[in-house]
Short mmCIF file of C-alpha atoms and ligand atoms in Angstrom, two decimals:
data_model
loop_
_atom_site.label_atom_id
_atom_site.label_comp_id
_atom_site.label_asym_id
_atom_site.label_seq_id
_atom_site.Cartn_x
_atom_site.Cartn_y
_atom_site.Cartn_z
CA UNK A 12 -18.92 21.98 9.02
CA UNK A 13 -21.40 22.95 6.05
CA UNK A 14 -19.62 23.51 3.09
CA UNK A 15 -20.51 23.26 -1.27
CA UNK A 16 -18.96 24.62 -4.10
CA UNK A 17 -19.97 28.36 -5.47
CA UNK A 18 -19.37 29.55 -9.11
CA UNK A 19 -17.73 32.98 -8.60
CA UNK A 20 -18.57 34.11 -12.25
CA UNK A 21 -21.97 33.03 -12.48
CA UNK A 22 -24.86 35.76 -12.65
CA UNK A 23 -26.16 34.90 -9.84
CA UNK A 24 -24.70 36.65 -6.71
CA UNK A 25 -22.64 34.03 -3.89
CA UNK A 26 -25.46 35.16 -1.38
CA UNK A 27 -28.63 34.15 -3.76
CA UNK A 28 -26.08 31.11 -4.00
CA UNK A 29 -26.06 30.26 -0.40
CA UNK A 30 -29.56 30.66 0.26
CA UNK A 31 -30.92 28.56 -2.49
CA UNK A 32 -28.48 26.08 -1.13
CA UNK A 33 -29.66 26.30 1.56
CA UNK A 34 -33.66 26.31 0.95
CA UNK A 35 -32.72 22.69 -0.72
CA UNK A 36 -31.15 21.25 1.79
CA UNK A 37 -33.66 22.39 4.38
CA UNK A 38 -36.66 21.46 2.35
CA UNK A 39 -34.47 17.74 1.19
CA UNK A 40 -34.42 17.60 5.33
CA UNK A 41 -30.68 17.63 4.85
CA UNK A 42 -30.85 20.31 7.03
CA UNK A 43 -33.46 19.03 9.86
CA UNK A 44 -35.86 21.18 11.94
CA UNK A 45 -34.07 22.81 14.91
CA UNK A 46 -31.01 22.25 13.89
CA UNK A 47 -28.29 24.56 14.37
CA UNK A 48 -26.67 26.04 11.38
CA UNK A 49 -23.05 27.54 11.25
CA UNK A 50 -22.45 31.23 12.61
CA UNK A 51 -21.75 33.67 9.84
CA UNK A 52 -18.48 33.99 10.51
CA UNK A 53 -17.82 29.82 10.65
CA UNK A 54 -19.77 29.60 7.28
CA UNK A 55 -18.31 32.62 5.77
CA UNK A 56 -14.84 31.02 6.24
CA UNK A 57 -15.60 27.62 5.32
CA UNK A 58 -16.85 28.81 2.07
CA UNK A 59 -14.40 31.43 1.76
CA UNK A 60 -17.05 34.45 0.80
CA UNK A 61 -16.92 37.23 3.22
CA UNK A 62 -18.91 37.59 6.16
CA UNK A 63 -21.79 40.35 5.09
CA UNK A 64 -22.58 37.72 1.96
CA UNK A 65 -23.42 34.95 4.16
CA UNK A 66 -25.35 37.77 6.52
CA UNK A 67 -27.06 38.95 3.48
CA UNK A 68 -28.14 35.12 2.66
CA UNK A 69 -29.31 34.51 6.20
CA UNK A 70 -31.81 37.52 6.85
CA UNK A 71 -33.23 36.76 2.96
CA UNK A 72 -33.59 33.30 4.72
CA UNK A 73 -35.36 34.68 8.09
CA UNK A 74 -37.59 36.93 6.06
CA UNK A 75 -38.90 33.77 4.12
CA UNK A 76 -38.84 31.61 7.85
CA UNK A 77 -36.73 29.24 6.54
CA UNK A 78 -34.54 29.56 9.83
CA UNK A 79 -35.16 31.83 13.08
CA UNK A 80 -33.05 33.14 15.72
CA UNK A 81 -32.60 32.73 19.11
CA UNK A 82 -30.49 35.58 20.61
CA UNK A 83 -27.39 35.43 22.05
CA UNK A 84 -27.60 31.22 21.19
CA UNK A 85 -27.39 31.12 17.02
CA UNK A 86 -29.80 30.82 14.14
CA UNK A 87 -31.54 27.47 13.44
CA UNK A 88 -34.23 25.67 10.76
CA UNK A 89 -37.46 26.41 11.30
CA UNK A 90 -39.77 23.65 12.11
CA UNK A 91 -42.29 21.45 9.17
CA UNK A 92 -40.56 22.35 6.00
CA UNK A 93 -39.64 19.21 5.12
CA UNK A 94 -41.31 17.41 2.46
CA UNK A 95 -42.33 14.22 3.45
CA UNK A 96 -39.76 11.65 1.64
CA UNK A 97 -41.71 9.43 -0.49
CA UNK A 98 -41.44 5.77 0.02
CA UNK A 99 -38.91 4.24 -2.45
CA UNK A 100 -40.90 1.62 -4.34
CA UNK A 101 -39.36 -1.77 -4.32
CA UNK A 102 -38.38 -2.98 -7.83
CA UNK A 103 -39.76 -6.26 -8.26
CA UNK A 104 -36.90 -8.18 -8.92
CA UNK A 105 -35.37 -7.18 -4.81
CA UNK A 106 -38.94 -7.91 -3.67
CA UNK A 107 -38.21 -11.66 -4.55
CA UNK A 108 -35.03 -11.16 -2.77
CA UNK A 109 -36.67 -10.28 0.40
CA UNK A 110 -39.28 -12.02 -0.18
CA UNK A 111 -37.56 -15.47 -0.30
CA UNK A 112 -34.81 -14.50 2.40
CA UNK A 113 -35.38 -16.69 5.39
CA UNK A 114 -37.41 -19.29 3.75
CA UNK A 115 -35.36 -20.13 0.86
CA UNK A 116 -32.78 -22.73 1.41
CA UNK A 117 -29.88 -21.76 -1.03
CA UNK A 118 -26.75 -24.10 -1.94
CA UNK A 119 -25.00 -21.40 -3.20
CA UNK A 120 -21.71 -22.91 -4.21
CA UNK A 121 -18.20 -21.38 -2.65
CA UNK A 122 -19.81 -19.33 0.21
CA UNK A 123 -17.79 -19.87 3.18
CA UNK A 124 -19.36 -20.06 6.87
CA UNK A 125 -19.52 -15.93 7.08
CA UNK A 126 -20.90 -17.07 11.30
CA UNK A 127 -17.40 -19.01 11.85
CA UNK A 128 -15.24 -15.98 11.20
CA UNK A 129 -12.78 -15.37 13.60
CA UNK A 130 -14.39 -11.91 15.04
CA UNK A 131 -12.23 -11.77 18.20
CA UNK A 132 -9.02 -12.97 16.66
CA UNK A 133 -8.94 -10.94 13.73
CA UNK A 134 -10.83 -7.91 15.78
CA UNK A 135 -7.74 -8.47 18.50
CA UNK A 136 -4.95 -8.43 15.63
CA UNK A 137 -6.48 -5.29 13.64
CA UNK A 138 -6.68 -3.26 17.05
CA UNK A 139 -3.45 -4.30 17.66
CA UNK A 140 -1.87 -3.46 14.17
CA UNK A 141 -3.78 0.14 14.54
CA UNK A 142 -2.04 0.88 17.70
CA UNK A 143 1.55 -0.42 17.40
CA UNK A 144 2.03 -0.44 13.22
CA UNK A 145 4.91 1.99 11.94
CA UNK A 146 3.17 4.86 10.65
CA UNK A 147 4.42 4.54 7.24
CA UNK A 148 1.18 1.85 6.90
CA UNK A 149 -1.15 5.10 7.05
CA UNK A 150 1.00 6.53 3.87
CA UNK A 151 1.01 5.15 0.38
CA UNK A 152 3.10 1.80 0.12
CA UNK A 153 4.39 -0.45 -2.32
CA UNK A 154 1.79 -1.70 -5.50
CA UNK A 155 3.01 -5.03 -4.49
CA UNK A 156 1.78 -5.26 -1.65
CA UNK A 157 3.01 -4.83 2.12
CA UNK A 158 5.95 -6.13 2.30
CA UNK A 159 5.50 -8.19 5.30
CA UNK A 160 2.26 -9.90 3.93
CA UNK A 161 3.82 -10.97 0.83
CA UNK A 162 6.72 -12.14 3.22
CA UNK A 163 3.96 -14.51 5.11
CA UNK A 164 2.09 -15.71 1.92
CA UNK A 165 5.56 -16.69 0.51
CA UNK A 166 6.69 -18.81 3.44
CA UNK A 167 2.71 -20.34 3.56
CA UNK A 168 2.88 -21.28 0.16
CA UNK A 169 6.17 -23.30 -0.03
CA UNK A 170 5.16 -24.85 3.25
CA UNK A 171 1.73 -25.53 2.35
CA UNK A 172 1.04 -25.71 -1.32
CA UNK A 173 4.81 -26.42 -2.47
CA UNK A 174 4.59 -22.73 -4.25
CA UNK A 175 8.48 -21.33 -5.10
CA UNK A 176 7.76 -17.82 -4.48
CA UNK A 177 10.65 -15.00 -3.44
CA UNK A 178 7.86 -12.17 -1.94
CA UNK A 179 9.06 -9.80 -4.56
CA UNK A 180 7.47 -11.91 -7.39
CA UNK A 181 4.16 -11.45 -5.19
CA UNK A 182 1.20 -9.11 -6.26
CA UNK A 183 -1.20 -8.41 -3.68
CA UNK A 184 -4.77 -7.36 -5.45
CA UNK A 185 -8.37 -7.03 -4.74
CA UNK A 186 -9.23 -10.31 -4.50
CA UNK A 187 -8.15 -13.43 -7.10
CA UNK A 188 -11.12 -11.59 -9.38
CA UNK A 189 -8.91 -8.07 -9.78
CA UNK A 190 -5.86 -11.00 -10.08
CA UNK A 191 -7.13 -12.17 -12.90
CA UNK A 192 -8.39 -8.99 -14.20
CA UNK A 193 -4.95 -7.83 -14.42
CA UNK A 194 -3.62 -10.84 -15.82
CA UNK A 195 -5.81 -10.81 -19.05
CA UNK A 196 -5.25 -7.42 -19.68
CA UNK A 197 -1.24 -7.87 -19.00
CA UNK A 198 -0.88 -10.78 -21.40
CA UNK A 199 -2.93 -8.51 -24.35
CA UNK A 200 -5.29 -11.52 -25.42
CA UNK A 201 -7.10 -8.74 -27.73
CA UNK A 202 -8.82 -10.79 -30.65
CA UNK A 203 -6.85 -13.57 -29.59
CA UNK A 204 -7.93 -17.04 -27.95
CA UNK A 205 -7.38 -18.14 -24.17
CA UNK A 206 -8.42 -21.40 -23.54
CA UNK A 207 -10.67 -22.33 -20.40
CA UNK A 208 -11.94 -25.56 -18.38
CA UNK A 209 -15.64 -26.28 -19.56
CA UNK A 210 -17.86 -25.66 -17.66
CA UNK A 211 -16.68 -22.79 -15.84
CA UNK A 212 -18.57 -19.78 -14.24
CA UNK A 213 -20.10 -17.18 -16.59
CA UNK A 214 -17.95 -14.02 -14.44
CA UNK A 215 -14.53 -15.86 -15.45
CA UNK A 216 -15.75 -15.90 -19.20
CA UNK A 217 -16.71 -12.32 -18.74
CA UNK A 218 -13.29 -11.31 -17.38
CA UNK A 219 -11.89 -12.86 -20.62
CA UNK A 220 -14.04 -11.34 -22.87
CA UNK A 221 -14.55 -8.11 -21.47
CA UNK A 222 -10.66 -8.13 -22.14
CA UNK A 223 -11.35 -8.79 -25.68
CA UNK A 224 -10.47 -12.16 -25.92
CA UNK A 225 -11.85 -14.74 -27.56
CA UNK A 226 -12.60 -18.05 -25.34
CA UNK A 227 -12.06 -21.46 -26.20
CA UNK A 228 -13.66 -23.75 -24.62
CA UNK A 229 -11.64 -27.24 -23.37
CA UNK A 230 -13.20 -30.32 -22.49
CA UNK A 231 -13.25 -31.13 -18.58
CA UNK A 232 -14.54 -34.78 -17.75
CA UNK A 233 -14.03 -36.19 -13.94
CA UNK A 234 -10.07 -35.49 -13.89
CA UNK A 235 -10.59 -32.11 -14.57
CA UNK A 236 -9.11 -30.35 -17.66
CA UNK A 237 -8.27 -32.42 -20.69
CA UNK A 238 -4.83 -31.34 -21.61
CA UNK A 239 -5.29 -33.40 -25.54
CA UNK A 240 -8.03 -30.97 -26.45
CA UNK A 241 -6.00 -28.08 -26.42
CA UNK A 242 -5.20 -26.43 -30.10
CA UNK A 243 -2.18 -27.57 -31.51
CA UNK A 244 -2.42 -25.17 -34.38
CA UNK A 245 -2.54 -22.58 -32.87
CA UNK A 246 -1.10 -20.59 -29.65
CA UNK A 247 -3.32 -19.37 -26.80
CA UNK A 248 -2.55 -16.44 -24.90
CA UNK A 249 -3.23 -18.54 -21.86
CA UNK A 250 -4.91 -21.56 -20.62
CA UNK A 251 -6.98 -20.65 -17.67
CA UNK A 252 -7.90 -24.24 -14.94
CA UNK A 253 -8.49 -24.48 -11.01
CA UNK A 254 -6.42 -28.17 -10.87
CA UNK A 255 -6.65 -27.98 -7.18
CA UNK A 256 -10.82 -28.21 -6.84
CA UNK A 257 -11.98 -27.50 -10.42
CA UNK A 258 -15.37 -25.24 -10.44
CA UNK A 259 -17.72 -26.40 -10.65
CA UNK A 260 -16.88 -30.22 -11.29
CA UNK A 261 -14.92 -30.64 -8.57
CA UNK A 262 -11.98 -32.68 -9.65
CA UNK A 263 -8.53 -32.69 -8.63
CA UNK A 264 -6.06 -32.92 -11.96
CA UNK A 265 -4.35 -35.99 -11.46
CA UNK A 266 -0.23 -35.17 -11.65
CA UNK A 267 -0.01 -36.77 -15.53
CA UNK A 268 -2.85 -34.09 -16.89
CA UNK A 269 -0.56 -31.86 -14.75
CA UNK A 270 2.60 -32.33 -16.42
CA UNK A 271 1.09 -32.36 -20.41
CA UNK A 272 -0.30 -29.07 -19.62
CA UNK A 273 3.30 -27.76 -18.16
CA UNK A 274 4.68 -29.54 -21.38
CA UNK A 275 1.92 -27.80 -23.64
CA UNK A 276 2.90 -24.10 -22.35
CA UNK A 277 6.45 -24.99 -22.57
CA UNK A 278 6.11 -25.87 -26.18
CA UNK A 279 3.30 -23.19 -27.18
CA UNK A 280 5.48 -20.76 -25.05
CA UNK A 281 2.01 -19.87 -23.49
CA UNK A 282 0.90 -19.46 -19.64
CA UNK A 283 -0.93 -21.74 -17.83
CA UNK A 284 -3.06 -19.68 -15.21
CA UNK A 285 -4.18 -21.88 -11.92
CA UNK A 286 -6.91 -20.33 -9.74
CA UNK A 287 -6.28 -22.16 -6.23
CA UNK A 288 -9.13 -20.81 -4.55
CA UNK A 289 -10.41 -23.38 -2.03
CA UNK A 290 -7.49 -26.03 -2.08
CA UNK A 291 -6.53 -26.13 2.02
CA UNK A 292 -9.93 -27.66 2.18
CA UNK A 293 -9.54 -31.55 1.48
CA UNK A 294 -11.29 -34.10 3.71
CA UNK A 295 -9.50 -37.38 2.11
CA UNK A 296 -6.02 -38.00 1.37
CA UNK A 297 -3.49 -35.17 0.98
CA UNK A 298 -3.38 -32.28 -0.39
CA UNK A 299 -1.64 -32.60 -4.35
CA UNK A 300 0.55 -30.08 -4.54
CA UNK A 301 0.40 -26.92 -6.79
CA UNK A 302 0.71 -26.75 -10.66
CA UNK A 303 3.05 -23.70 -10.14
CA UNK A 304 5.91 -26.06 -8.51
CA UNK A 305 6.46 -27.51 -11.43
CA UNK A 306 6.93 -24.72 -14.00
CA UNK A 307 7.58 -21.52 -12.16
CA UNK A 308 8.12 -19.53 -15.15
CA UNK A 309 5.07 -21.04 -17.17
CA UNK A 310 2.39 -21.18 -14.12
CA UNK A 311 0.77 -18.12 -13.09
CA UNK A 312 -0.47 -18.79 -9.52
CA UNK A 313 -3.45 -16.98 -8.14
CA UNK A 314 -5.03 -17.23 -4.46
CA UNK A 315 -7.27 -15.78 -2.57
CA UNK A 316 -8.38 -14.95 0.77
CA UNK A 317 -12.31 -15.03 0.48
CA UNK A 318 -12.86 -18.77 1.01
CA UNK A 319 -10.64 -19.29 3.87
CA UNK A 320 -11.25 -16.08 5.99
CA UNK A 321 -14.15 -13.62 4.42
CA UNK A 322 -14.98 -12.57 0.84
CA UNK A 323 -15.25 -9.12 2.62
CA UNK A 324 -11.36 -8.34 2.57
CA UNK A 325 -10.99 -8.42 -0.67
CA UNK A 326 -7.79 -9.43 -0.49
CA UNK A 327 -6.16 -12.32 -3.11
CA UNK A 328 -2.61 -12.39 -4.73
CA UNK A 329 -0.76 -13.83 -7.81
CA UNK A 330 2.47 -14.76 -7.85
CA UNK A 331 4.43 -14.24 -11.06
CA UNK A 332 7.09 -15.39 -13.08
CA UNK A 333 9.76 -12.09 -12.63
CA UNK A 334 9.55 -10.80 -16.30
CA UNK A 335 6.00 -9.60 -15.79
CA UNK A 336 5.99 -8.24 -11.89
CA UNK A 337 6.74 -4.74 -13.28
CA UNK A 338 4.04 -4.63 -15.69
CA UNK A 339 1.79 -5.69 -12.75
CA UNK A 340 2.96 -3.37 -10.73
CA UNK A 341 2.35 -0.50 -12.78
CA UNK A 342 -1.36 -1.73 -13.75
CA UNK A 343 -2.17 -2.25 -9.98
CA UNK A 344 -0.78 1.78 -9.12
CA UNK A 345 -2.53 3.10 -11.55
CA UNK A 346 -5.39 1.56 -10.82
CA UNK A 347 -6.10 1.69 -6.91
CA UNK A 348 -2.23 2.13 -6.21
CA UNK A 349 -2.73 -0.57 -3.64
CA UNK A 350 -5.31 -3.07 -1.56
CA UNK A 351 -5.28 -1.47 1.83
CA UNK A 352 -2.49 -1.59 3.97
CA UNK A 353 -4.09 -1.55 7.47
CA UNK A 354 -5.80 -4.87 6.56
CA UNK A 355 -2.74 -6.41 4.73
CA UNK A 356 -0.82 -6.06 7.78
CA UNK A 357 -2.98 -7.56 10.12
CA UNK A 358 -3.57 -10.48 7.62
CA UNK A 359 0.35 -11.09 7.60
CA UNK A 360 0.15 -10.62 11.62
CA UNK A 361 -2.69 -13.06 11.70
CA UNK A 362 -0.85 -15.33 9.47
CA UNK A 363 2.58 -15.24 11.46
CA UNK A 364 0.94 -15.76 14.51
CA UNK A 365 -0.60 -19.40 13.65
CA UNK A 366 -4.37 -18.24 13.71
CA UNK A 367 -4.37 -18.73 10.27
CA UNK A 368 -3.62 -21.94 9.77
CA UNK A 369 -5.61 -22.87 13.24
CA UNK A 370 -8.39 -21.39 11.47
CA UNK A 371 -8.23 -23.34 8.60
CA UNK A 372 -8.05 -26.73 11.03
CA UNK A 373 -11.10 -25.30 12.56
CA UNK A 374 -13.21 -25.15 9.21
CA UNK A 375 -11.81 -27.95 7.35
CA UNK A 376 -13.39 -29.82 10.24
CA UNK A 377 -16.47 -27.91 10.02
CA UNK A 378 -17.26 -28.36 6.21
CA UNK A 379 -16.14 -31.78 6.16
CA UNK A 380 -19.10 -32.48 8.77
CA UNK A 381 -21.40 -30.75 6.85
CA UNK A 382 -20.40 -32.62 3.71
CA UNK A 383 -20.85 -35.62 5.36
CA UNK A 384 -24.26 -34.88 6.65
CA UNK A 385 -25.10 -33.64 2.89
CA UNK A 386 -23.81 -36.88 1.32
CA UNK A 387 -25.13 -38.70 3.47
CA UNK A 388 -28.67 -37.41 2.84
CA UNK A 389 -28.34 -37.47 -0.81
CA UNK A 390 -26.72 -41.16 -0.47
CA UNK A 391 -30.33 -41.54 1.88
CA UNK A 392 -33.20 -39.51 -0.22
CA UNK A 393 -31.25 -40.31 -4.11
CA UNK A 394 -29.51 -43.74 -4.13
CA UNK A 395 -29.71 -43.86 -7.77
CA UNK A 396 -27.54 -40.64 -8.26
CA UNK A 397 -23.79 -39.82 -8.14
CA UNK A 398 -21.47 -38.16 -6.32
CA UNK A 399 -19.13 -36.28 -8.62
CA UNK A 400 -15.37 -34.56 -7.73
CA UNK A 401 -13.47 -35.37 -4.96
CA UNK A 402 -14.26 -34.82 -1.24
CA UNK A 403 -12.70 -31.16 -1.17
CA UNK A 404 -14.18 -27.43 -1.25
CA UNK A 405 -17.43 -26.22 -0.27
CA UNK A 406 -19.28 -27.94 -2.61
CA UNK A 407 -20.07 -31.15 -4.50
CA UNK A 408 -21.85 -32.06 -7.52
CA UNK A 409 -24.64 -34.74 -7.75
CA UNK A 410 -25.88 -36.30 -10.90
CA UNK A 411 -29.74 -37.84 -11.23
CA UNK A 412 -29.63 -40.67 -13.29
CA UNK A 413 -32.86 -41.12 -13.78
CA UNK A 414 -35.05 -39.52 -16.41
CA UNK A 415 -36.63 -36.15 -14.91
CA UNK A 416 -35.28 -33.02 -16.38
CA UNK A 417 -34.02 -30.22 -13.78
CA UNK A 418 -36.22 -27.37 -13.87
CA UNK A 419 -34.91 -24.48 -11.75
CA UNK A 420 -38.65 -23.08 -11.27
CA UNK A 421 -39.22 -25.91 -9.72
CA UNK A 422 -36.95 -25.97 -6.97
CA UNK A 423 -37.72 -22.17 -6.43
CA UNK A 424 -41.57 -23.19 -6.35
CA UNK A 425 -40.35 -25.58 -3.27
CA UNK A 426 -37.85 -22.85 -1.67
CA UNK A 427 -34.72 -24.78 -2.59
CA UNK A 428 -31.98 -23.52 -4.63
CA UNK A 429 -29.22 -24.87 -6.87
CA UNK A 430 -27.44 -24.25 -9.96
CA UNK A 431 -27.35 -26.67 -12.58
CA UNK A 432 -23.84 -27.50 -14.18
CA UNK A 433 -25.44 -27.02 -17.43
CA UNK A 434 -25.77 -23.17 -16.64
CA UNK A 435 -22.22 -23.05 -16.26
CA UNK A 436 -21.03 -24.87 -19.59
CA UNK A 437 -20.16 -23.07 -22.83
CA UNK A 438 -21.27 -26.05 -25.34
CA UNK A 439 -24.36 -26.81 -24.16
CA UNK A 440 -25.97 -29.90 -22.76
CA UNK A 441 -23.25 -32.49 -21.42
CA UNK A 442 -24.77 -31.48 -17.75
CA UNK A 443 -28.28 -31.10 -17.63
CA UNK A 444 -28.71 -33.89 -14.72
CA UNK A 445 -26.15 -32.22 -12.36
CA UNK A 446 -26.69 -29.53 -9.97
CA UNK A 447 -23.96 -27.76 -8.07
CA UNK A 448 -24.63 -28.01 -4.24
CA UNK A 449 -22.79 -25.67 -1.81
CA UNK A 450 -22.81 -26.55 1.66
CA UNK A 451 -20.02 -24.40 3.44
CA UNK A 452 -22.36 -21.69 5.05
CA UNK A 453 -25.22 -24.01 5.64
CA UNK A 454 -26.35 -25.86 8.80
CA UNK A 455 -26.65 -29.29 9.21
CA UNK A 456 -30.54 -29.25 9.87
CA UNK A 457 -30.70 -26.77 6.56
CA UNK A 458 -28.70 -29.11 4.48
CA UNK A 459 -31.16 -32.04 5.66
CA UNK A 460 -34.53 -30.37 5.19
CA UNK A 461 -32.71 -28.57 1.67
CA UNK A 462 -32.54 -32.44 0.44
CA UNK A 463 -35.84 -33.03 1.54
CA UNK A 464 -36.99 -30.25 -0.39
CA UNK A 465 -35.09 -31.02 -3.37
CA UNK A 466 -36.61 -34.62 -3.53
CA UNK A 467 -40.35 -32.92 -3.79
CA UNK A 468 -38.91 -30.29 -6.32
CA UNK A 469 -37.32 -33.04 -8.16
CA UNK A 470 -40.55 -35.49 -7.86
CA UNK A 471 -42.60 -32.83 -10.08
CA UNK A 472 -39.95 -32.33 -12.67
CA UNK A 473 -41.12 -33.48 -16.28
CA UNK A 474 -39.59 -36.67 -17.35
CA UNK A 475 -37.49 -36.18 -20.23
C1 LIG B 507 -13.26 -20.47 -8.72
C2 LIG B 507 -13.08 -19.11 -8.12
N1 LIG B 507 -11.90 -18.51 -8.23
C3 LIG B 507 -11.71 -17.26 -7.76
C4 LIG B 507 -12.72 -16.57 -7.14
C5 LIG B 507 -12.44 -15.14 -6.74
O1 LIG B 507 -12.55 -14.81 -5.46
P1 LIG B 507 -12.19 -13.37 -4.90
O2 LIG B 507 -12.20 -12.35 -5.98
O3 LIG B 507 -13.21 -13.12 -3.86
O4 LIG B 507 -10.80 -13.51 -4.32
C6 LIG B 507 -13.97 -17.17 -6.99
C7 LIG B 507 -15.08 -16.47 -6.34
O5 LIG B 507 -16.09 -17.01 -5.97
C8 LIG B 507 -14.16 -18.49 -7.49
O6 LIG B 507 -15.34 -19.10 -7.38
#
């Protein structure tokens, strides 16, 4: 069907309308040679003129040879009107993308192995939610969430992660980013301070800021988060940590760091936010339960999909204390009215079925391989360096002891990447020795000949 808008009070008539339409589309190839456009009577209707207008436009059109007609068949675009599209010039900043792609070996930190999802499984629950879901999933549903997902991530979370969640105190969002988007804006931190780990990624500062808030930055040595640095003079809106696998450090909050902070909200009469976002992956010991079991009314718990199953669906969750599910729910309506329901469904279906958590088995033995084979050849090519955080995540930190000075051209000059912790701290210059190395979605023989080229990067590094 061809349709576009017409302005009925314009000077121009609707047929000189519909032809120059028309003579743009066809010479914009939107219309392409031989193609077959709509009778009069089809395109009169669909743009709800009558049919001698759209006659009118069409033998204006003829007269020109922008179309011709073929009796008793229809009227068509006449052939080599087209311009010739000019080639989009490459900016030179996605040249370099392209350019390195392929060659580059990147330890991006927190990207999952995108070749290990479960295609057929998930592919197999989708098609079967399509066919067999109650059709109120193709209507608009709750802001919460579907029901029956929150209903699965509540039962996961006091199984797995010791979470006390009823599924009505669950939000399901866009992701843990739109989460915590929400969250800052819900808890009105305009002009006022949150406090966050240091380092910490520059997009969590943003979603603070962009909120209005003003960040203060807290101390984070190899325990994580250093609950005697927060102000005592003054009340946060919230203090935002990852306990479980802090980013990018890596450390697990031992339980006493745990309770001060619960103690320190309690007091303050302030939220402690804790991002979980990679915690079913641990390769020693056991998992350490969530912050959110002990204070359910002072811990706001956020999780996420993306690191388990695909950054693709987009689909996270917090779980709030009951006093401010409303407020989320109206913020989340009014702005999307809800993540889609099609795919929450099949996630809860996917969930309740046991693929989930056979999924998770599957990578957790997957990344803890590859994290073997990457400290290993750090242990092999670096034996003066450290090993930083605890053997968790995606990623790992390594600190250089001896006197060179990172220099990120340099590993670009010898097709390596890696971020340096430094990059990620607010005061400056506690990290400039450490870089952040992701190994989730790299192979074994990448992570090996990534090391190798790290050691030549590092070799022509000025000493400090
Ligand atoms: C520490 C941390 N938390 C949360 C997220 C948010 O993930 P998403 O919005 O994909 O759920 C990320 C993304 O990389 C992350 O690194």
């Amino acid at each position: 069907m061809l349709w576009f808008a017409l302005a009925r009070n314009e000077e121009q008539t609707l047929a000189v309308q519909i032809e120059e339409e028309l003579r743009k589309r066809i010479l914009a190839s939107q219309l392409r040679e031989n193609e077959k456009l709509p009778s009069s009577r089809e395109l009169a209707h669909s743009l709800g003129v009558s049919r001698n207008t759209v006659n009118e436009a069409y033998e204006q059109l003829l007269m020109e040879g922008y179309i011709y007609r073929i009796p008793r068949s229809g009227t068509y675009v006449s052939k080599g009107l087209a311009f010739k599209k000019e080639r989009r010039q490459i900016p030179q900043f996605e040249k370099q993308i392209h350019q390195s792609e392929g060659t580059m070996i990147d330890f991006k930190a927190s990207q999952p192995a995108l070749d290990y999802f479960p295609r057929q499984a998930w592919a197999n629950t989708y098609k079967q939610v399509c066919l067999t879901a109650d059709e109120t999933v193709f209507g608009y549903q709750s802001a919460l969430g579907h029901v029956q997902l929150r209903e699965a991530i509540a039962n996961y979370l006091g199984r797995l992660r010791g979470v006390e969640a009823l599924p009505d105190q669950i939000v399901i969002t866009t992701g843990a980013t739109q989460a915590l988007s929400f969250l800052t804006k819900l808890l009105h931190p305009v002009g006022e301070k949150v406090c966050v780990e240091d380092p910490v990624t520059e997009e969590m500062r943003s979603i603070f800021t962009e909120a209005g808030a003003q960040i203060e930055p807290i101390q984070t040595d190899e325990y994580g988060i250093k609950p005697v640095q927060l102000p005592k003079n003054h009340k946060p809106r919230f203090v935002f940590t990852i306990p479980s696998h802090q980013f990018p450090l890596g450390a697990i909050l031992p339980v006493k760091r745990r309770i001060e902070l619960v103690e320190y909200a309690r007091k303050m009469k302030t939220y402690i936010i804790e991002d979980d976002y990679d915690s079913e992956f641990i390769y020693e010991g056991t998992p350490v339960q969530a912050m959110q079991s002990l204070d359910t009314e002072h811990v706001i718990y956020l999780g996420t999909f993306s690191k388990i199953l695909s950054p693709s669906l987009r689909i996270g969750y917090m779980v709030l204390p009951f006093h401010l599910v409303e407020s989320a729910r109206r913020q989340k309506w009014f702005t999307d009215r809800h993540t889609s329901s099609l795919e929450q469904v099949a996630l809860a279906t996917f969930i309740q079925e046991g693929l989930f958590e056979k999924h998770i088995r599957r990578m957790k033995k997957l990344y803890a391989k590859r994290r073997k084979v990457l400290v290993e050849a750090i242990n092999a090519t670096f034996p003066q360096c450290d090993i930083l955080g605890q053997a968790a995540g995606m990623h790992l930190v390594v600190r250089f002891n001896d006197r060179k000075r990172i220099q990120a051209d340099e590993l670009v000059k010898h097709q390596v990447n890696a971020i340096i912790v430094d990059d990620f701290s607010i005061k400056k210059g506690h990290h400039l020795n450490e870089l952040v190395l992701g190994y989730g979605h790299l192979h074994e023989e990448d992570i090996q000949e990534g090391i190798k080229r790290l050691k030549k990067a590092l070799t022509s590094c000025n000493t400090e």
